[in-house]
Every structure is written in structure tokens, then in C-alpha cells.
Amino acid sequence: MAIIKYLFVAAYVVFILVVGLRSRRDSAGGGDAYLLGGRSIGPVITSFSFAATYISGVCMVNAGKIGWDWGIGAMWNAWGNVLLSIVFMWFCLGARSRSMSEKLNVQTLPDFLRARYQSEFFKLVGSIVMFIFMIPYTAAVFSSLSYMFTRVFGLPYLGAVIAMAILAAVYLVVGGYKAAAKIDVIQGGIMVIGGIILAVATVSAKEVGGLAAGMQRLRELGPFTNTAGVEATGAEIASFGMGGNWGLLMGIIPFVLMTSWAPSGLPQMATKFFAIRDAKQVRIGAIVCTILGFIIITGVHVPGLFIHLFYDTLPEGGTNVLVPDLLTRIFGSGLGGQLCLSLILLLVLSASMSTLAGLVLTSSAALGMDILKGYCMKDLDEKKTTTMLRVCTLFFVLAALVLALLNLGVISSIQSLAWGAISGFFLAPYVYGTMSRRVTKAGAIAGSLIGLGCAVLIPTLVKSAVPSIARWCTTVNACAIATVLPLILTPIISAFTKKQDKAYVDRLFSD
């Protein structure tokens, strides 16, 4: 029966390569064509691309940890993702991001903020931040995907990582954003079907016995200690309020802020709006993406919700192996089970490859457009610009591959630190830059530095310097602080600093 899994994956790989090669001509028109598909992507395709990029293989791996530590907190995380990221970004930021990016003639978020606030700080420092932190972020996605294939297929980790890197390099270097967007439509469809199958199969498993019975069994679990050392009971992790257990609440709230609020400041998500055909079509994409996100994200978190019903103790390998091992237990070795398992594997592969596409293209844009062309090679024509961007894309894939091969065991920590640093830098100036005329250049710069500083310094210098609070200085807590504190301080600082030219700002906000 194992041949079924290989056939599904082989068909997927062939499809990816064909679309990438067929999109070569569409990506050859310089920065706009390679990075944004010529700003001609429809709202439905953009919504599929957004959802597929947002949901990565790390999400499924982390679902096991969330469920093990916080039970129904898995649903907190799933629905927080939908409300705080997808709904907020599409309905509040999407249309303005599209119209402003065209008025400012920019392709990247650092350049967008440079033009919005008339400050080279954002273009230079923002590009450097992305260059440093996007590589470990991409490596985390490589690791989670390859780890899943290692557990299910029995492939060596080295071979799985290299295979994924080669596949990503070929279709992204050749096809650019338009290839990635086309592929994301199919990948999004796979993820919807896979998410539904995963949720239904988990709830139908004999260990769960249906939704109502599963929740009752969860409530009846005895006391346990989660990976953070917090003592809890089944009744507490089956309650939306965590039974008033402050130890659990102080763990899940920062985690949800990290995974749900921080993505609003991630460049690979913001630039999706730059590529949509027309700002007026954003509302269509918003509705489609919300539905897609709810189905997929809820589906991949259901196994986490009931993970304690399948395992009495953590298996060897810790929380990272919970969901991969659970898949083989749920679906078994029969023909139907193998078909379903193959679809779930394609879900993970699709989620990870689409996220990789967003990360790699965004990273290559920061290096190529903002740093190299922005400061070193300003006179490149369109053909040479495309070639330069393809070289940058290949560089980022190779750099992430090397890092993924060096360390397997810190998937969540790597992603937490990268998310905190990148989102901490960009979130406040991006959100306020598209929603408010009153934020000043000084306020935006201060917000960026505060966010970046919190994300990097709290889990490193502060943790070492103040041992009494070291247990709270995690990358997750740092990320949560890095995305919330700048939102509070940026408008306060703006109230006391020099305003931008009113006519310039009014033009950006005009319809």
C-alpha cells in the first residue's frame, strides 16, 4: 500500500515543476513581474495564495504541542489565526495596502514603509532584518516538512530536506510569484480537502468516539504536567477558560498572540495585497480567504485538541512527533486509510511549499530589490533585474537548506524568534501606515526599534541578566510583547513628534 503515497507525491511534484516551467515567460519582466505577477492576480487566486502561505507544516507540527499543553487551546489558536490575522488583514489593511503600493510604485514592504514615511531607515534596516531572520524562519519550515516525511515515509532526514530544497528552488527560480500563485490554488484546494478529512478522521477514531464523547473523555483525564511545567487537569484543558488555571492562561495567551497577531506584520503576507489586480476586489478575496482559513486551520488543529486521548505520555522525540505519529495510527494500513493519509501528506507538503514560496520570494526581494538594486546596482534593466532576483532566490533556498541540516530540534523556537523579530519591526509602522494619517516618521521608527529590541533582547540579554524572571523570558512571550508594545507606544510618540507633509499623506489616503 505504500506505493499509493509515493504516487500521490510524484504527481504533485510533476505538477509543481510543470507550472513553474510554464510560468517562466510571465516572470521575465523585471521586479513587478517576478515578485508580484505584474499586479494582475485575481482576488480568488490571491485568497488561495494568502491562505496557503499563511498555513505551514509548522502549524501542524505545533498543533500537537498546543493540544498537549493546553488542550482546547488548540481551538483558541485556530480561531485566533482566522480572526486576528486573516479577517483583520483582509478587511482592514488589504485595500489600502493595494492602492498605496501602486501609488508609491513599490514591490516590497521595506520599500513601502520607506515611501510611506519618507525614510530610508525602513528600506535599509528592514531589509537587513529580513535578510538575517528570514533564513532561519525558512529553515524551520524545511525542517518540519522533512521531519513529517521522515516519520511517515521512513526517508532519511538529509534526503527529505535536500529533495524539498531542490523542488522549491526549481519552480521559484524559474516561475516567480505567478507560478507560486497558480500552484497555491491547487495547494489550497488540497489543504481544504485534507483539513476536512483530518478533522473527521480524528473525531471518528475509537480513542475519541465522536465530538461530544471526546470532550467528555478529555474532561475525565487525570492530573498531568505540561511541557512548561504547569500542573493541569483534563477538566481544565477541556474548558475554554482553562478552568481559571492562570498557569495555562499565561502560556496560551502569548502563544496565540504570536501565531495569530504577529503574522499581520510579516512581509510575505502584506505583499500578497500588492499583487492583487484591483483594490476594489479585495473584499471578494477577504470573504473567500476567511472561509478557506477557517476550514483548513480548524482541521489541522483538531488532532491537537484530542492528542491526550491517543498518548498517555510523550513519545520519544517530544511534541514535534505527536501529529506525524498520530497520522499513521489514525489511518492504518488499509487502502482507504492510505488514500486519506496520502491526501494529508499532500496537505502538509502543500502548506509547507506555499509558505516556503512566500518566504523565499519575499527574502529575495529584500536582498535583490531593496539592497542590491536599491543601493548597489541602480541601473539594472528589466532582464538583468529578473536574473538578479533568480540568483537571490537560489541563494536563500541554499542558505535555509544549510541551516535546516544543522539543527532539527528547535523548530518552534526558531520560528518564534524569527516571527518576533520580523513582525516586531514591521507590524506597528505597517498597520498604522495603512490605517492612520497621524503616525509620524519618528513614531514609526521608534515602534520598529522597540519591537525588534523586545523580540531579540528579552530571550537573550534580559533572560541572562535577570535570573528571577528568566522562566518568563521565552521567545513566545518576547514575540507577544514585541507585537503589542509598539502598537501602544507608536501613536504616543507620534503625538509629540513632527508630522509628515499633509498633502503627501492625503494623496496616499485618497481613493
Short mmCIF file of C-alpha atoms in Angstrom, two decimals:
data_model
loop_
_atom_site.label_atom_id
_atom_site.label_comp_id
_atom_site.label_asym_id
_atom_site.label_seq_id
_atom_site.Cartn_x
_atom_site.Cartn_y
_atom_site.Cartn_z
CA MET A 1 0.00 0.00 0.00
CA ALA A 2 2.97 2.32 0.48
CA ILE A 3 3.12 2.81 -3.29
CA ILE A 4 -0.02 4.98 -3.07
CA LYS A 5 1.80 7.63 -1.01
CA TYR A 6 4.68 7.73 -3.47
CA LEU A 7 2.34 8.05 -6.46
CA PHE A 8 0.48 10.98 -4.88
CA VAL A 9 3.70 12.80 -4.07
CA ALA A 10 5.18 12.06 -7.52
CA ALA A 11 2.08 13.50 -9.22
CA TYR A 12 2.31 16.60 -7.02
CA VAL A 13 6.00 17.12 -7.83
CA VAL A 14 5.36 16.81 -11.57
CA PHE A 15 2.54 19.35 -11.33
CA ILE A 16 4.75 21.82 -9.44
CA LEU A 17 7.55 21.56 -11.98
CA VAL A 18 5.25 21.90 -15.00
CA VAL A 19 3.57 25.05 -13.65
CA GLY A 20 6.92 26.55 -12.69
CA LEU A 21 8.42 25.98 -16.13
CA ARG A 22 5.30 27.24 -17.95
CA SER A 23 5.41 30.46 -15.91
CA ARG A 24 8.96 31.33 -16.90
CA ARG A 25 7.93 33.86 -19.55
CA ASP A 26 5.44 35.60 -17.23
CA SER A 27 8.17 36.23 -14.65
CA ALA A 28 10.71 37.74 -17.03
CA GLY A 29 9.55 41.37 -16.94
CA GLY A 30 11.58 42.69 -14.02
CA GLY A 31 10.65 43.26 -10.37
CA ASP A 32 6.89 43.75 -10.82
CA ALA A 33 6.54 40.66 -13.00
CA TYR A 34 8.79 38.33 -10.99
CA LEU A 35 7.72 39.41 -7.48
CA LEU A 36 4.08 40.49 -7.96
CA GLY A 37 2.93 38.76 -11.14
CA GLY A 38 2.54 42.14 -12.83
CA ARG A 39 -0.07 43.19 -10.22
CA SER A 40 -2.63 41.20 -12.21
CA ILE A 41 -3.60 38.39 -9.81
CA GLY A 42 -7.35 37.96 -9.25
CA PRO A 43 -8.96 38.09 -5.80
CA VAL A 44 -9.80 34.38 -5.58
CA ILE A 45 -6.30 33.29 -6.59
CA THR A 46 -4.85 35.81 -4.14
CA SER A 47 -7.06 34.48 -1.34
CA PHE A 48 -5.93 30.91 -2.02
CA SER A 49 -2.31 32.08 -2.15
CA PHE A 50 -2.69 34.00 1.12
CA ALA A 51 -4.29 31.07 2.94
CA ALA A 52 -1.78 28.57 1.57
CA THR A 53 1.18 30.78 2.51
CA TYR A 54 -0.20 31.53 5.97
CA ILE A 55 -0.65 27.87 6.92
CA SER A 56 2.64 25.97 7.01
CA GLY A 57 3.74 22.49 8.00
CA VAL A 58 4.99 24.05 11.24
CA CYS A 59 1.33 24.78 12.04
CA MET A 60 0.50 21.07 12.00
CA VAL A 61 3.60 20.10 13.99
CA ASN A 62 2.83 22.82 16.56
CA ALA A 63 -0.80 21.65 16.82
CA GLY A 64 0.45 18.61 18.74
CA LYS A 65 2.35 20.77 21.22
CA ILE A 66 -0.56 23.18 21.67
CA GLY A 67 -3.00 20.35 22.33
CA TRP A 68 -0.63 18.56 24.69
CA ASP A 69 -0.01 21.69 26.76
CA TRP A 70 -3.39 23.45 26.57
CA GLY A 71 -5.99 21.07 25.11
CA ILE A 72 -8.81 23.24 23.79
CA GLY A 73 -6.21 25.97 23.47
CA ALA A 74 -5.67 24.40 20.04
CA MET A 75 -9.03 25.90 19.06
CA TRP A 76 -8.05 29.22 20.64
CA ASN A 77 -5.07 29.20 18.33
CA ALA A 78 -7.01 28.12 15.24
CA TRP A 79 -9.76 30.72 15.55
CA GLY A 80 -7.33 33.39 16.70
CA ASN A 81 -5.44 32.81 13.45
CA VAL A 82 -8.62 33.38 11.47
CA LEU A 83 -9.83 36.48 13.34
CA LEU A 84 -6.60 38.30 14.23
CA SER A 85 -4.70 37.61 11.03
CA ILE A 86 -6.92 36.71 8.10
CA VAL A 87 -10.02 38.79 8.89
CA PHE A 88 -8.06 41.77 10.23
CA MET A 89 -5.55 41.91 7.39
CA TRP A 90 -8.03 41.44 4.56
CA PHE A 91 -10.81 43.69 5.82
CA CYS A 92 -8.70 46.40 7.49
CA LEU A 93 -5.38 46.51 5.63
CA GLY A 94 -5.89 44.88 2.24
CA ALA A 95 -7.48 47.54 0.04
CA ARG A 96 -5.35 50.40 1.35
CA SER A 97 -2.17 48.30 1.00
CA ARG A 98 -3.00 47.63 -2.66
CA SER A 99 -3.77 51.23 -3.58
CA MET A 100 -0.83 52.70 -1.66
CA SER A 101 1.68 50.22 -3.08
CA GLU A 102 0.74 51.25 -6.62
CA LYS A 103 0.80 54.97 -5.86
CA LEU A 104 4.23 54.56 -4.27
CA ASN A 105 5.42 52.17 -7.02
CA VAL A 106 6.91 49.65 -4.59
CA GLN A 107 7.18 45.86 -4.55
CA THR A 108 8.42 45.11 -1.02
CA LEU A 109 7.28 46.00 2.50
CA PRO A 110 10.57 47.74 3.46
CA ASP A 111 10.29 49.93 0.35
CA PHE A 112 6.59 50.52 1.07
CA LEU A 113 7.43 51.87 4.53
CA ARG A 114 10.33 53.91 3.13
CA ALA A 115 7.98 55.67 0.75
CA ARG A 116 5.09 55.91 3.22
CA TYR A 117 7.20 57.60 5.91
CA GLN A 118 9.78 59.15 3.56
CA SER A 119 12.65 57.49 5.42
CA GLU A 120 15.47 55.31 4.09
CA PHE A 121 15.66 53.73 7.56
CA PHE A 122 12.87 51.28 6.76
CA LYS A 123 14.30 50.18 3.44
CA LEU A 124 17.84 49.63 4.71
CA VAL A 125 17.26 48.33 8.23
CA GLY A 126 14.10 46.44 7.28
CA SER A 127 15.92 44.61 4.51
CA ILE A 128 18.75 43.68 6.86
CA VAL A 129 16.28 42.38 9.46
CA MET A 130 14.62 40.24 6.79
CA PHE A 131 17.96 39.02 5.48
CA ILE A 132 19.04 37.87 8.95
CA PHE A 133 15.80 36.35 10.22
CA MET A 134 14.06 35.01 7.11
CA ILE A 135 16.72 32.34 6.63
CA PRO A 136 16.14 30.57 10.00
CA TYR A 137 12.39 31.02 9.53
CA THR A 138 12.60 29.27 6.15
CA ALA A 139 14.84 26.59 7.65
CA ALA A 140 12.16 25.90 10.29
CA VAL A 141 9.62 25.22 7.53
CA PHE A 142 12.09 22.92 5.75
CA SER A 143 12.70 21.04 8.99
CA SER A 144 9.05 20.50 9.88
CA LEU A 145 8.17 19.27 6.40
CA SER A 146 11.15 16.96 6.15
CA TYR A 147 10.51 15.62 9.65
CA MET A 148 6.97 14.70 8.64
CA PHE A 149 8.26 12.80 5.61
CA THR A 150 10.88 11.06 7.70
CA ARG A 151 8.26 9.76 10.14
CA VAL A 152 5.71 8.68 7.52
CA PHE A 153 7.88 7.52 4.61
CA GLY A 154 10.91 6.37 6.55
CA LEU A 155 13.11 8.63 4.42
CA PRO A 156 16.37 9.89 5.93
CA TYR A 157 16.09 13.48 7.14
CA LEU A 158 19.01 14.56 4.96
CA GLY A 159 17.39 13.23 1.80
CA ALA A 160 14.00 14.74 2.61
CA VAL A 161 15.42 18.22 3.26
CA ILE A 162 17.52 18.21 0.10
CA ALA A 163 14.61 16.99 -2.04
CA MET A 164 12.32 19.75 -0.75
CA ALA A 165 15.01 22.37 -1.34
CA ILE A 166 15.57 21.25 -4.93
CA LEU A 167 11.84 21.30 -5.68
CA ALA A 168 11.39 24.77 -4.17
CA ALA A 169 14.44 26.13 -5.96
CA VAL A 170 13.39 24.91 -9.40
CA TYR A 171 9.86 26.25 -9.51
CA LEU A 172 10.56 29.52 -7.67
CA VAL A 173 13.76 30.44 -9.51
CA VAL A 174 12.10 29.79 -12.86
CA GLY A 175 8.47 30.82 -12.32
CA GLY A 176 8.49 33.56 -9.68
CA TYR A 177 5.32 34.83 -7.99
CA LYS A 178 2.88 33.98 -10.77
CA ALA A 179 3.95 30.32 -10.68
CA ALA A 180 3.63 30.30 -6.90
CA ALA A 181 0.15 31.86 -7.05
CA LYS A 182 -1.11 29.37 -9.65
CA ILE A 183 0.25 26.46 -7.65
CA ASP A 184 -1.29 27.84 -4.47
CA VAL A 185 -4.79 27.49 -5.94
CA ILE A 186 -4.36 23.73 -6.28
CA GLN A 187 -2.48 23.54 -2.99
CA GLY A 188 -5.27 25.45 -1.25
CA GLY A 189 -7.82 23.00 -2.63
CA ILE A 190 -5.74 20.08 -1.38
CA MET A 191 -5.48 21.73 2.03
CA VAL A 192 -9.26 22.23 2.30
CA ILE A 193 -9.97 18.58 1.47
CA GLY A 194 -7.12 17.39 3.69
CA GLY A 195 -8.24 19.56 6.60
CA ILE A 196 -11.76 18.16 6.47
CA ILE A 197 -10.50 14.57 6.24
CA LEU A 198 -8.09 15.10 9.13
CA ALA A 199 -10.76 16.57 11.41
CA VAL A 200 -13.35 13.90 10.59
CA ALA A 201 -10.85 11.04 10.92
CA THR A 202 -9.62 12.29 14.29
CA VAL A 203 -13.10 12.76 15.75
CA SER A 204 -14.19 9.36 14.36
CA ALA A 205 -11.22 7.46 15.81
CA LYS A 206 -12.09 4.91 18.51
CA GLU A 207 -9.97 6.79 21.04
CA VAL A 208 -12.21 9.86 20.60
CA GLY A 209 -15.58 8.32 19.76
CA GLY A 210 -17.19 11.46 18.36
CA LEU A 211 -17.02 15.12 19.31
CA ALA A 212 -19.22 15.01 22.43
CA ALA A 213 -17.73 11.77 23.72
CA GLY A 214 -14.22 13.01 23.00
CA MET A 215 -14.74 16.20 25.00
CA GLN A 216 -16.16 14.16 27.88
CA ARG A 217 -13.16 11.82 27.82
CA LEU A 218 -10.87 14.84 27.80
CA ARG A 219 -12.60 16.23 30.91
CA GLU A 220 -12.11 12.92 32.70
CA LEU A 221 -8.32 12.87 32.27
CA GLY A 222 -6.32 12.86 35.48
CA PRO A 223 -3.76 15.47 36.57
CA PHE A 224 -0.67 15.96 34.41
CA THR A 225 2.18 18.41 33.97
CA ASN A 226 2.62 20.08 30.58
CA THR A 227 5.94 20.80 28.88
CA ALA A 228 6.13 24.22 30.56
CA GLY A 229 5.94 22.58 33.99
CA VAL A 230 2.37 23.74 34.67
CA GLU A 231 0.12 21.30 36.51
CA ALA A 232 -3.30 20.82 34.91
CA THR A 233 -6.29 18.50 34.74
CA GLY A 234 -8.43 17.21 31.92
CA ALA A 235 -11.34 19.37 33.06
CA GLU A 236 -9.17 22.48 32.78
CA ILE A 237 -7.79 21.80 29.30
CA ALA A 238 -11.32 20.94 28.10
CA SER A 239 -12.62 24.33 29.24
CA PHE A 240 -12.39 27.42 27.03
CA GLY A 241 -11.41 29.40 30.11
CA MET A 242 -8.79 26.82 31.11
CA GLY A 243 -10.76 26.33 34.33
CA GLY A 244 -9.28 29.57 35.65
CA ASN A 245 -5.79 28.00 35.74
CA TRP A 246 -3.54 31.05 35.42
CA GLY A 247 -0.53 28.93 34.58
CA LEU A 248 -2.31 27.62 31.49
CA LEU A 249 -3.71 31.04 30.56
CA MET A 250 -0.29 32.70 30.84
CA GLY A 251 1.01 30.11 28.42
CA ILE A 252 -1.71 30.04 25.78
CA ILE A 253 -2.40 33.79 25.52
CA PRO A 254 1.16 34.78 24.43
CA PHE A 255 1.25 31.78 22.10
CA VAL A 256 -1.98 32.83 20.37
CA LEU A 257 -0.71 36.42 20.08
CA MET A 258 2.47 35.11 18.49
CA THR A 259 0.79 32.86 15.94
CA SER A 260 -2.30 34.99 15.29
CA TRP A 261 -1.33 38.64 15.66
CA ALA A 262 2.33 38.59 14.63
CA PRO A 263 1.61 37.44 11.03
CA SER A 264 -0.06 40.80 10.36
CA GLY A 265 3.45 42.25 10.29
CA LEU A 266 5.09 39.55 8.17
CA PRO A 267 6.22 40.86 4.76
CA GLN A 268 5.24 37.71 2.84
CA MET A 269 1.62 38.25 3.92
CA ALA A 270 1.47 42.02 3.35
CA THR A 271 2.85 41.82 -0.19
CA LYS A 272 0.02 39.49 -1.24
CA PHE A 273 -2.16 42.61 -1.36
CA PHE A 274 0.36 44.43 -3.57
CA ALA A 275 -0.17 41.80 -6.29
CA ILE A 276 -3.99 41.72 -6.41
CA ARG A 277 -5.49 43.11 -9.62
CA ASP A 278 -7.55 45.92 -8.10
CA ALA A 279 -8.14 47.33 -4.61
CA LYS A 280 -11.90 47.10 -5.15
CA GLN A 281 -11.64 43.31 -5.46
CA VAL A 282 -10.07 42.88 -2.03
CA ARG A 283 -13.49 42.37 -0.38
CA ILE A 284 -14.14 39.30 -2.57
CA GLY A 285 -10.78 37.85 -1.62
CA ALA A 286 -11.45 38.61 2.04
CA ILE A 287 -14.61 36.52 2.11
CA VAL A 288 -13.05 33.60 0.23
CA CYS A 289 -9.88 33.63 2.35
CA THR A 290 -11.82 33.73 5.62
CA ILE A 291 -13.81 30.63 4.63
CA LEU A 292 -10.68 28.83 3.42
CA GLY A 293 -8.73 29.75 6.52
CA PHE A 294 -11.45 28.64 8.91
CA ILE A 295 -11.79 25.20 7.29
CA ILE A 296 -8.08 24.48 6.92
CA ILE A 297 -6.81 25.90 10.21
CA THR A 298 -9.59 24.31 12.26
CA GLY A 299 -8.98 20.98 10.54
CA VAL A 300 -5.27 20.83 11.27
CA HIS A 301 -5.82 21.76 14.94
CA VAL A 302 -8.44 19.10 15.74
CA PRO A 303 -5.77 16.37 16.28
CA GLY A 304 -4.12 18.68 18.82
CA LEU A 305 -7.37 19.13 20.70
CA PHE A 306 -7.68 15.38 21.32
CA ILE A 307 -3.98 14.44 21.43
CA HIS A 308 -4.15 13.36 25.11
CA LEU A 309 -6.67 10.66 24.21
CA PHE A 310 -4.09 8.97 21.98
CA TYR A 311 -0.99 9.29 24.20
CA ASP A 312 -0.59 8.77 27.94
CA THR A 313 2.98 10.04 27.87
CA LEU A 314 5.06 11.93 25.35
CA PRO A 315 6.67 9.62 22.77
CA GLU A 316 10.37 9.71 22.07
CA GLY A 317 11.02 12.89 20.11
CA GLY A 318 8.68 15.02 22.22
CA THR A 319 5.79 17.15 20.99
CA ASN A 320 7.25 17.51 17.48
CA VAL A 321 6.42 13.87 16.67
CA LEU A 322 2.90 13.76 18.12
CA VAL A 323 0.94 14.63 14.98
CA PRO A 324 3.18 12.75 12.50
CA ASP A 325 2.88 9.59 14.61
CA LEU A 326 -0.84 10.17 15.13
CA LEU A 327 -1.48 10.18 11.38
CA THR A 328 -0.16 6.65 10.95
CA ARG A 329 -2.27 5.47 13.92
CA ILE A 330 -5.50 7.06 12.68
CA PHE A 331 -5.38 5.93 9.06
CA GLY A 332 -3.83 2.47 9.39
CA SER A 333 -2.52 0.36 6.51
CA GLY A 334 -5.71 -0.34 4.53
CA LEU A 335 -6.35 1.06 1.05
CA GLY A 336 -8.81 3.72 2.23
CA GLY A 337 -6.56 4.75 5.07
CA GLN A 338 -3.55 5.03 2.80
CA LEU A 339 -5.50 7.17 0.34
CA CYS A 340 -6.53 9.51 3.14
CA LEU A 341 -3.03 9.57 4.58
CA SER A 342 -1.68 10.45 1.14
CA LEU A 343 -4.04 13.42 0.97
CA ILE A 344 -2.94 14.56 4.43
CA LEU A 345 0.68 14.32 3.37
CA LEU A 346 -0.14 16.46 0.36
CA LEU A 347 -1.81 18.91 2.76
CA VAL A 348 1.42 19.19 4.74
CA LEU A 349 3.52 19.33 1.59
CA SER A 350 1.26 21.98 0.05
CA ALA A 351 1.20 24.07 3.23
CA SER A 352 4.96 23.98 3.58
CA MET A 353 5.78 24.57 -0.08
CA SER A 354 3.42 27.55 -0.34
CA THR A 355 4.89 29.04 2.85
CA LEU A 356 8.38 28.43 1.50
CA ALA A 357 7.43 30.19 -1.72
CA GLY A 358 6.26 33.26 0.17
CA LEU A 359 9.32 33.34 2.42
CA VAL A 360 11.85 32.80 -0.34
CA LEU A 361 10.34 35.31 -2.79
CA THR A 362 10.00 37.93 -0.04
CA SER A 363 13.57 37.34 1.11
CA SER A 364 14.98 37.52 -2.41
CA ALA A 365 13.05 40.76 -2.94
CA ALA A 366 14.56 42.30 0.19
CA LEU A 367 18.06 41.32 -0.85
CA GLY A 368 17.67 41.96 -4.56
CA MET A 369 15.36 44.96 -4.91
CA ASP A 370 15.94 46.79 -1.64
CA ILE A 371 19.66 46.24 -1.04
CA LEU A 372 21.38 45.30 -4.32
CA LYS A 373 19.29 47.28 -6.80
CA GLY A 374 18.33 49.91 -4.24
CA TYR A 375 21.88 50.83 -3.26
CA CYS A 376 24.45 48.95 -5.34
CA MET A 377 23.12 48.28 -8.87
CA LYS A 378 20.58 51.02 -9.51
CA ASP A 379 20.81 50.95 -13.32
CA LEU A 380 19.86 47.31 -13.94
CA ASP A 381 17.41 46.82 -16.81
CA GLU A 382 14.38 44.51 -16.51
CA LYS A 383 16.13 41.43 -17.89
CA LYS A 384 19.11 41.77 -15.57
CA THR A 385 16.81 42.55 -12.64
CA THR A 386 14.95 39.28 -13.19
CA THR A 387 18.23 37.36 -13.39
CA MET A 388 19.47 39.01 -10.21
CA LEU A 389 16.24 38.12 -8.39
CA ARG A 390 16.51 34.49 -9.52
CA VAL A 391 20.06 34.31 -8.16
CA CYS A 392 18.88 35.79 -4.85
CA THR A 393 16.06 33.23 -4.71
CA LEU A 394 18.52 30.38 -5.20
CA PHE A 395 20.80 31.83 -2.53
CA PHE A 396 18.04 31.92 0.09
CA VAL A 397 16.95 28.36 -0.64
CA LEU A 398 20.53 27.12 -0.25
CA ALA A 399 21.13 29.16 2.92
CA ALA A 400 17.94 27.82 4.53
CA LEU A 401 18.88 24.30 3.46
CA VAL A 402 22.24 24.53 5.22
CA LEU A 403 20.65 25.80 8.42
CA ALA A 404 17.94 23.13 8.33
CA LEU A 405 20.63 20.45 8.10
CA LEU A 406 22.44 21.82 11.16
CA ASN A 407 19.61 21.63 13.71
CA LEU A 408 16.35 19.69 13.83
CA GLY A 409 15.16 20.08 17.40
CA VAL A 410 14.29 23.78 17.71
CA ILE A 411 11.52 24.23 15.12
CA SER A 412 9.15 26.21 17.32
CA SER A 413 11.88 28.32 18.96
CA ILE A 414 13.42 29.30 15.64
CA GLN A 415 10.07 30.32 14.24
CA SER A 416 9.13 32.20 17.41
CA LEU A 417 12.31 34.27 17.38
CA ALA A 418 12.08 34.97 13.64
CA TRP A 419 8.40 35.88 13.83
CA GLY A 420 9.04 38.17 16.78
CA ALA A 421 11.97 39.98 15.19
CA ILE A 422 10.42 40.45 11.75
CA SER A 423 6.88 41.20 12.88
CA GLY A 424 8.08 43.30 15.80
CA PHE A 425 9.96 45.51 13.35
CA PHE A 426 7.25 45.83 10.69
CA LEU A 427 3.85 45.43 12.36
CA ALA A 428 3.26 48.81 14.03
CA PRO A 429 4.51 51.01 11.16
CA TYR A 430 2.65 48.88 8.60
CA VAL A 431 -0.67 48.76 10.46
CA TYR A 432 -0.63 52.45 11.36
CA GLY A 433 0.83 53.42 8.00
CA THR A 434 -2.19 52.00 6.18
CA MET A 435 -4.86 52.95 8.73
CA SER A 436 -3.82 56.32 10.19
CA ARG A 437 -2.71 59.67 8.79
CA ARG A 438 -1.41 60.81 12.18
CA VAL A 439 1.54 58.49 12.77
CA THR A 440 4.86 60.27 12.26
CA LYS A 441 8.17 59.10 10.91
CA ALA A 442 9.72 59.27 14.38
CA GLY A 443 6.84 57.32 15.90
CA ALA A 444 7.06 54.61 13.26
CA ILE A 445 10.84 54.26 13.59
CA ALA A 446 10.56 54.09 17.38
CA GLY A 447 7.87 51.41 17.10
CA SER A 448 10.08 49.33 14.81
CA LEU A 449 13.11 49.53 17.08
CA ILE A 450 11.06 48.77 20.21
CA GLY A 451 9.50 45.72 18.57
CA LEU A 452 12.80 44.39 17.25
CA GLY A 453 14.53 45.05 20.56
CA CYS A 454 11.88 43.23 22.60
CA ALA A 455 11.93 40.19 20.31
CA VAL A 456 15.70 39.80 20.34
CA LEU A 457 16.78 41.10 23.75
CA ILE A 458 14.15 39.59 26.07
CA PRO A 459 15.00 35.91 25.38
CA THR A 460 18.76 36.62 25.30
CA LEU A 461 20.20 39.51 27.34
CA VAL A 462 17.25 40.08 29.68
CA LYS A 463 16.95 36.37 30.38
CA SER A 464 20.64 36.18 31.32
CA ALA A 465 20.77 39.45 33.24
CA VAL A 466 17.65 38.94 35.38
CA PRO A 467 17.53 35.29 36.54
CA SER A 468 14.44 35.91 38.69
CA ILE A 469 12.28 36.35 35.58
CA ALA A 470 14.22 34.02 33.28
CA ARG A 471 11.39 31.47 33.07
CA TRP A 472 9.14 34.14 31.54
CA CYS A 473 11.73 35.32 29.01
CA THR A 474 10.78 32.83 26.31
CA THR A 475 10.78 33.54 22.59
CA VAL A 476 7.00 33.16 22.60
CA ASN A 477 6.48 35.78 25.32
CA ALA A 478 9.04 38.05 23.68
CA CYS A 479 7.21 37.80 20.36
CA ALA A 480 3.89 38.66 22.01
CA ILE A 481 5.40 41.72 23.72
CA ALA A 482 7.22 42.75 20.52
CA THR A 483 3.96 42.90 18.58
CA VAL A 484 1.76 44.54 21.22
CA LEU A 485 4.01 47.12 22.93
CA PRO A 486 4.90 49.06 19.72
CA LEU A 487 1.19 49.39 18.91
CA ILE A 488 0.73 51.20 22.22
CA LEU A 489 3.85 53.38 22.08
CA THR A 490 3.89 54.36 18.39
CA PRO A 491 0.85 56.69 18.49
CA ILE A 492 2.00 58.16 21.82
CA ILE A 493 5.41 59.06 20.38
CA SER A 494 3.75 60.33 17.20
CA ALA A 495 1.65 62.76 19.23
CA PHE A 496 4.82 64.60 20.31
CA THR A 497 6.92 64.46 17.13
CA LYS A 498 6.98 66.25 13.77
CA LYS A 499 4.12 65.47 11.40
CA GLN A 500 4.58 64.49 7.75
CA ASP A 501 3.60 66.79 4.92
CA LYS A 502 -0.23 66.83 4.94
CA ALA A 503 -0.64 66.98 1.16
CA TYR A 504 1.63 63.97 0.68
CA VAL A 505 -0.23 61.86 3.25
CA ASP A 506 -3.65 62.95 1.93
CA ARG A 507 -2.67 61.80 -1.57
CA LEU A 508 -1.78 58.34 -0.25
CA PHE A 509 -5.12 58.00 1.55
CA SER A 510 -7.23 59.35 -1.33
CA ASP A 511 -9.42 56.84 -3.17
#
